[in-house]
PDB file of C-alpha atoms in Angstrom:
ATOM      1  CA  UNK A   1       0.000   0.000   0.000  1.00  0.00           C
ATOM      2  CA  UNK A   2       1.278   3.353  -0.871  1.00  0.00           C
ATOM      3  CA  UNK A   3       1.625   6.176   1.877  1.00  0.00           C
ATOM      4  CA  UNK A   4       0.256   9.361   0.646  1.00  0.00           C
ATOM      5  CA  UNK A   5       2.451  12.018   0.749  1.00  0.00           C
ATOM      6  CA  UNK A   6       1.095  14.864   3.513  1.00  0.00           C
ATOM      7  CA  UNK A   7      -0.788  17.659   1.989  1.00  0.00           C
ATOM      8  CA  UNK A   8       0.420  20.843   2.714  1.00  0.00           C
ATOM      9  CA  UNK A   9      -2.452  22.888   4.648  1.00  0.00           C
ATOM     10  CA  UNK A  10      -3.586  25.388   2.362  1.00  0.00           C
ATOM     11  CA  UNK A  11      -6.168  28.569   3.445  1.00  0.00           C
ATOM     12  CA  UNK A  12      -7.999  31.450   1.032  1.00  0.00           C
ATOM     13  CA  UNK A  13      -6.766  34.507   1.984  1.00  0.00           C
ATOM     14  CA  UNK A  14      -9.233  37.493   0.824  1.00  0.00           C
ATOM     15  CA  UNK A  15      -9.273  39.828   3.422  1.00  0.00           C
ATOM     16  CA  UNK A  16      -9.048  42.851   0.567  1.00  0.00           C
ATOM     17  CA  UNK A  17     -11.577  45.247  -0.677  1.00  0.00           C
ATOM     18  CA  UNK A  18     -11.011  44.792  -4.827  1.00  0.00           C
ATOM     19  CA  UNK A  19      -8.382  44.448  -7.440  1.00  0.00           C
ATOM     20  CA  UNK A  20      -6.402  46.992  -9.303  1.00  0.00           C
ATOM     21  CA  UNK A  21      -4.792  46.364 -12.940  1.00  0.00           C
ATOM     22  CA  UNK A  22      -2.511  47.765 -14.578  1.00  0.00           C
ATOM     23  CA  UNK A  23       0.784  48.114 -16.940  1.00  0.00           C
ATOM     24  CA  UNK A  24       2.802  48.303 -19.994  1.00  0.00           C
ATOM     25  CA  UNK A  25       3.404  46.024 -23.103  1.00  0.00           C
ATOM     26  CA  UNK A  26       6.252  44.986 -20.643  1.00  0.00           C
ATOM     27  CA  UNK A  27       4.533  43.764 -17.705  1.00  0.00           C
ATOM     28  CA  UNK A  28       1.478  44.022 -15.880  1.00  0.00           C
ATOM     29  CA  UNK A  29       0.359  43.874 -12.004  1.00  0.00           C
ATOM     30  CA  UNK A  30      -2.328  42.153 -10.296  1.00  0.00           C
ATOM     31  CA  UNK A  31      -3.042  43.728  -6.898  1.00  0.00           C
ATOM     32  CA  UNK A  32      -5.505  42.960  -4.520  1.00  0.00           C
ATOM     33  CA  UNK A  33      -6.393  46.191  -2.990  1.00  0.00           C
ATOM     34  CA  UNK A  34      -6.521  46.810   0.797  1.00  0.00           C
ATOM     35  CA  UNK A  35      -8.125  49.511   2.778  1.00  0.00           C
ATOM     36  CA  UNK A  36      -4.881  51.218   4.377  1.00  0.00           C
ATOM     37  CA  UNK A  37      -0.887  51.344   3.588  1.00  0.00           C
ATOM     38  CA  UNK A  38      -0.740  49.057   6.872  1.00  0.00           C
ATOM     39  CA  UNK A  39      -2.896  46.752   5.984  1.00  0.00           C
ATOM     40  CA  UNK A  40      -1.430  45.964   2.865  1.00  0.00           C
ATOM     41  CA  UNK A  41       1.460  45.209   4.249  1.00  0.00           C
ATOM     42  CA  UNK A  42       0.422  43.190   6.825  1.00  0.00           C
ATOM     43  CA  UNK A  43      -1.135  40.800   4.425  1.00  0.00           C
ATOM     44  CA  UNK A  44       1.988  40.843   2.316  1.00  0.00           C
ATOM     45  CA  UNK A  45       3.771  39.950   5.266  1.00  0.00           C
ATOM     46  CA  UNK A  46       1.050  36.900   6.133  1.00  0.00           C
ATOM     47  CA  UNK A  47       0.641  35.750   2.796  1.00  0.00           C
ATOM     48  CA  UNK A  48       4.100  36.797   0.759  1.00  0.00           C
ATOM     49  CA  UNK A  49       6.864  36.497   3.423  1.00  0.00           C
ATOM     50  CA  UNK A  50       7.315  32.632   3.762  1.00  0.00           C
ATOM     51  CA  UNK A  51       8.001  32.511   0.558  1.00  0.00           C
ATOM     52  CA  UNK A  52      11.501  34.262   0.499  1.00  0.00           C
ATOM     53  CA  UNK A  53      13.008  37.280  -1.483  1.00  0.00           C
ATOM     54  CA  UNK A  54      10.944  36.103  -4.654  1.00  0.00           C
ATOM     55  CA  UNK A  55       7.950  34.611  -4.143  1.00  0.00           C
ATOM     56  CA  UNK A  56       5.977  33.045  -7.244  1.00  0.00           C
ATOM     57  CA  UNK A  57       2.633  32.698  -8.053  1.00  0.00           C
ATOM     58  CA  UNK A  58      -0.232  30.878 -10.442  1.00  0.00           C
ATOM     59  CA  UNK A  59      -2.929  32.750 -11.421  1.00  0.00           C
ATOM     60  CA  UNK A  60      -6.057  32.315 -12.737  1.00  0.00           C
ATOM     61  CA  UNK A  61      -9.724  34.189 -13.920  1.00  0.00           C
ATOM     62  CA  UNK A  62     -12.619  31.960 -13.500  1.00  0.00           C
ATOM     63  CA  UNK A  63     -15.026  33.789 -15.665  1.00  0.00           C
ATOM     64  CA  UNK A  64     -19.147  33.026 -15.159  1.00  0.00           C
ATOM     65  CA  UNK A  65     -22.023  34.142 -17.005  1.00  0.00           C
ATOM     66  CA  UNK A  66     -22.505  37.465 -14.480  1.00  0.00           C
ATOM     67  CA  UNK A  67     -19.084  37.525 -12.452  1.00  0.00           C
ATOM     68  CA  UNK A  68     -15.519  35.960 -11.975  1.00  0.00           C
ATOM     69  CA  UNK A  69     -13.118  34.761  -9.739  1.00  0.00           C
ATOM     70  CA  UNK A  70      -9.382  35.581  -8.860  1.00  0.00           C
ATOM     71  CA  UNK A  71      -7.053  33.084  -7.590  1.00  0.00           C
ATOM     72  CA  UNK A  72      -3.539  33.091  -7.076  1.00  0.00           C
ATOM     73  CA  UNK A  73      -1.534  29.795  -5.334  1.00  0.00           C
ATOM     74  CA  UNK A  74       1.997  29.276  -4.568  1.00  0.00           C
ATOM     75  CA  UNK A  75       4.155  27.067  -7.301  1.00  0.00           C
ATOM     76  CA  UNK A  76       5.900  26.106  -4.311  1.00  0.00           C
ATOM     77  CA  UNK A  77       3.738  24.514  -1.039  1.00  0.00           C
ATOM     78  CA  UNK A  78       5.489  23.949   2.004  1.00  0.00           C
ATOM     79  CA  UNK A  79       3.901  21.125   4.465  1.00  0.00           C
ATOM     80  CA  UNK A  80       5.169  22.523   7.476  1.00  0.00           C
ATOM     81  CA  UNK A  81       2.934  25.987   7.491  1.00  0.00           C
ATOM     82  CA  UNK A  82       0.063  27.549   6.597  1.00  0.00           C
ATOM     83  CA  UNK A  83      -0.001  28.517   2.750  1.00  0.00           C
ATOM     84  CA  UNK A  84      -2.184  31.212   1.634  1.00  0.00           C
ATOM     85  CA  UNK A  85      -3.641  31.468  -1.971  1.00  0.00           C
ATOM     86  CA  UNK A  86      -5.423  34.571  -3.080  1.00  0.00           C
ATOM     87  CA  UNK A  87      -9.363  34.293  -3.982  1.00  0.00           C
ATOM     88  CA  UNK A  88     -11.703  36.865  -4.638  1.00  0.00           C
ATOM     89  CA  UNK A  89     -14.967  36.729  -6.505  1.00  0.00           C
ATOM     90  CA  UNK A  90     -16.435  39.841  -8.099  1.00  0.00           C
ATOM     91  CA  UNK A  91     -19.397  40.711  -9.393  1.00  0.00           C
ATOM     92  CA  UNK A  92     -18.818  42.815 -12.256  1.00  0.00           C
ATOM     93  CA  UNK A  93     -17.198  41.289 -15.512  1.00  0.00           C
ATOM     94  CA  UNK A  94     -16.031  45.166 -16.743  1.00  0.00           C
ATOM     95  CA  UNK A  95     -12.726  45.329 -15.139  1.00  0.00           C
ATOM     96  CA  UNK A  96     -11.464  41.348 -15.695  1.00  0.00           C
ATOM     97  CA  UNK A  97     -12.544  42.087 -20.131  1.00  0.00           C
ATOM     98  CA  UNK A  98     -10.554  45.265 -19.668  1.00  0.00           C
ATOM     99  CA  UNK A  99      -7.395  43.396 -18.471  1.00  0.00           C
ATOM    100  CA  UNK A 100      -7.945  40.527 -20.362  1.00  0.00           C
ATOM    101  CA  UNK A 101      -7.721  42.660 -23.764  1.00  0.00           C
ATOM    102  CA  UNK A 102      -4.769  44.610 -22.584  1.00  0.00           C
ATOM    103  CA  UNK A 103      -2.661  41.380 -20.508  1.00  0.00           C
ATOM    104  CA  UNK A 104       0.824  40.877 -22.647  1.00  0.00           C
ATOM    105  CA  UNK A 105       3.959  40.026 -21.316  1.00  0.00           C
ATOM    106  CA  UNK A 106       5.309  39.449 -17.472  1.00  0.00           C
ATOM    107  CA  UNK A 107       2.638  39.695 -15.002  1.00  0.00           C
ATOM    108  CA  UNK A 108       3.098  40.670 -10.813  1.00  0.00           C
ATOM    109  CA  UNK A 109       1.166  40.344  -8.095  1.00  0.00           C
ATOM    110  CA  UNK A 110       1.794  43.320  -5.733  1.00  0.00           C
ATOM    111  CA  UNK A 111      -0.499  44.129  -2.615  1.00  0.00           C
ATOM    112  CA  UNK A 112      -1.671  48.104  -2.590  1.00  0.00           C
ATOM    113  CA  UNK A 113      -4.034  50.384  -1.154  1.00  0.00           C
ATOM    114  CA  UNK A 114      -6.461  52.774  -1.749  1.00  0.00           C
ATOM    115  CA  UNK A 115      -5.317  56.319  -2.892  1.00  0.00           C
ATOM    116  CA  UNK A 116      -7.001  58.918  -4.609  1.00  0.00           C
ATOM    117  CA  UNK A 117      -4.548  60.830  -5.451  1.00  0.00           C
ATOM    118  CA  UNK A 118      -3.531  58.723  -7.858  1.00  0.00           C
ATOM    119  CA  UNK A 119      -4.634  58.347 -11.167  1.00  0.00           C
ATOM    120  CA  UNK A 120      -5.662  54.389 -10.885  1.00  0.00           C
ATOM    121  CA  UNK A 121      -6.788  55.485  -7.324  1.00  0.00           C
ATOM    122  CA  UNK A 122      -4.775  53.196  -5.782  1.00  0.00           C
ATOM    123  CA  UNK A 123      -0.896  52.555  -4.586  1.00  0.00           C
ATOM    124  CA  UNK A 124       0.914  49.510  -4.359  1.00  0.00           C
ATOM    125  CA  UNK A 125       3.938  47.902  -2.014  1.00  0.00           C
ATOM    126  CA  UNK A 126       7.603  47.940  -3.820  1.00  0.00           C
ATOM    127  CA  UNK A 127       7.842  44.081  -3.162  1.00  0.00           C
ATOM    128  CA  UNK A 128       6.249  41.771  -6.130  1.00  0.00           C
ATOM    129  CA  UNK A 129       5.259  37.995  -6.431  1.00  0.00           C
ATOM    130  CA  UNK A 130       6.354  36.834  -9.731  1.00  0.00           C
ATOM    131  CA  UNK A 131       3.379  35.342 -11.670  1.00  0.00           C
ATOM    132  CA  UNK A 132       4.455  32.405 -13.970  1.00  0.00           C
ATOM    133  CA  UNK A 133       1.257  32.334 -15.948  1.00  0.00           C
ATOM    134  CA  UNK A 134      -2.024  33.883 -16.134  1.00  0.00           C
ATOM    135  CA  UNK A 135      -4.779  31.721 -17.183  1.00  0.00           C
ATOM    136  CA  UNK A 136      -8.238  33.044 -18.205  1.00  0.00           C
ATOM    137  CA  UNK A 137     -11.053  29.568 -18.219  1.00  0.00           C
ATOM    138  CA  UNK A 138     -14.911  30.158 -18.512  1.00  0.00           C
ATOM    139  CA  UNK A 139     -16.296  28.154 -15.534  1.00  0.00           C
ATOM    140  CA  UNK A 140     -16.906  25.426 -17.700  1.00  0.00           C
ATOM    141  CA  UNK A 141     -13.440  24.619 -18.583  1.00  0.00           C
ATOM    142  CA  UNK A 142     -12.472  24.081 -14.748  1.00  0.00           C
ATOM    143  CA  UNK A 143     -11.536  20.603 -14.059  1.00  0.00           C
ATOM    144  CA  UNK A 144     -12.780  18.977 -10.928  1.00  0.00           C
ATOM    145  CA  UNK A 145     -10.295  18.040  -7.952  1.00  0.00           C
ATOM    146  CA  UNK A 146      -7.975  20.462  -9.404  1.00  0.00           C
ATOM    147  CA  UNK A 147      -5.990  22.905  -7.067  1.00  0.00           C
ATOM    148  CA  UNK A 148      -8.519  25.687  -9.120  1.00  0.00           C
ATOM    149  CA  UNK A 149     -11.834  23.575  -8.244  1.00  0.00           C
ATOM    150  CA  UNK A 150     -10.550  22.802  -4.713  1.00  0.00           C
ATOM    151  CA  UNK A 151     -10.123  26.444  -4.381  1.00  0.00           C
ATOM    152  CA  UNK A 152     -12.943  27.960  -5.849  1.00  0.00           C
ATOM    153  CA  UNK A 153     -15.074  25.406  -3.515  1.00  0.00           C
ATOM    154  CA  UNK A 154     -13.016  25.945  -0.222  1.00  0.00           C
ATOM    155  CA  UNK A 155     -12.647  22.453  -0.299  1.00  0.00           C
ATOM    156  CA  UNK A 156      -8.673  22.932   0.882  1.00  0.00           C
TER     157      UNK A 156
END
């Protein structure tokens, strides 16, 4: 009989107000949005710091008839901790379309707050999570008992 190996435990962090887009035809960031500079960066430091100078990241866009989903795990998953993946679910398709025409090239997650002062209205940390890819699948197209399933269900 063949031991299973132990599952790393694995909890949804989305203890952010919204998501902010933006870049170049160089790169672009994905930041879940916080209400204050301090909170930003304690979640960065909960979710981000275990990972090291260079964290990296899978994300993907669950997109429904009416809505869609954000989520964001770790390539890497270590069994001793607590590993945090990001998940959100939104209610307005307008912003995901408008990144999804413009997405080319590298992509970042960063963590930022709200700021209107600035012209996106928000700010973001200096520290990035390097994003190896960036999927877009209708809900349809998501396999069950994959990490993506398991998280969209909270089934972790």
């Amino acid at each position: 009989m063949q031991e299973e190996e132990p599952r790393a435990p694995v909890v949804r962090f989305s203890e952010f107000l919204g998501m902010g887009y933006f870049g170049d035809e160089r790169q672009d960031v994905v930041a879940p949005i916080f209400d204050s500079r301090h909170n930003a960066e304690k979640g960065w430091s909960r979710v981000m710091d275990m990972h090291g100078n260079s964290p990296a990241f899978h994300a993907v866009f669950v997109e429904h008839p009416a809505k869609y989903e954000f989520i964001a795990y770790p390539l890497a998953m270590n069994p001793a901790q607590i590993n945090y993946v990001i998940y959100r679910s939104f209610s307005s398709l307008a912003s995901l379309h408008k990144f999804k025409e413009t997405h080319d090239g590298r992509t970042y997650i960063k963590f930022g707050w709200q700021d209107i002062t600035k012209p996106q209205k928000f700010d973001v940390l200096a520290q990035y999570a390097f994003v190896d890819a960036v999927e877009f699948l209708a809900i349809q197209d998501v396999k069950g008992g994959t990490m993506v399933d398991r998280i969209r269900k909270n089934e972790l």
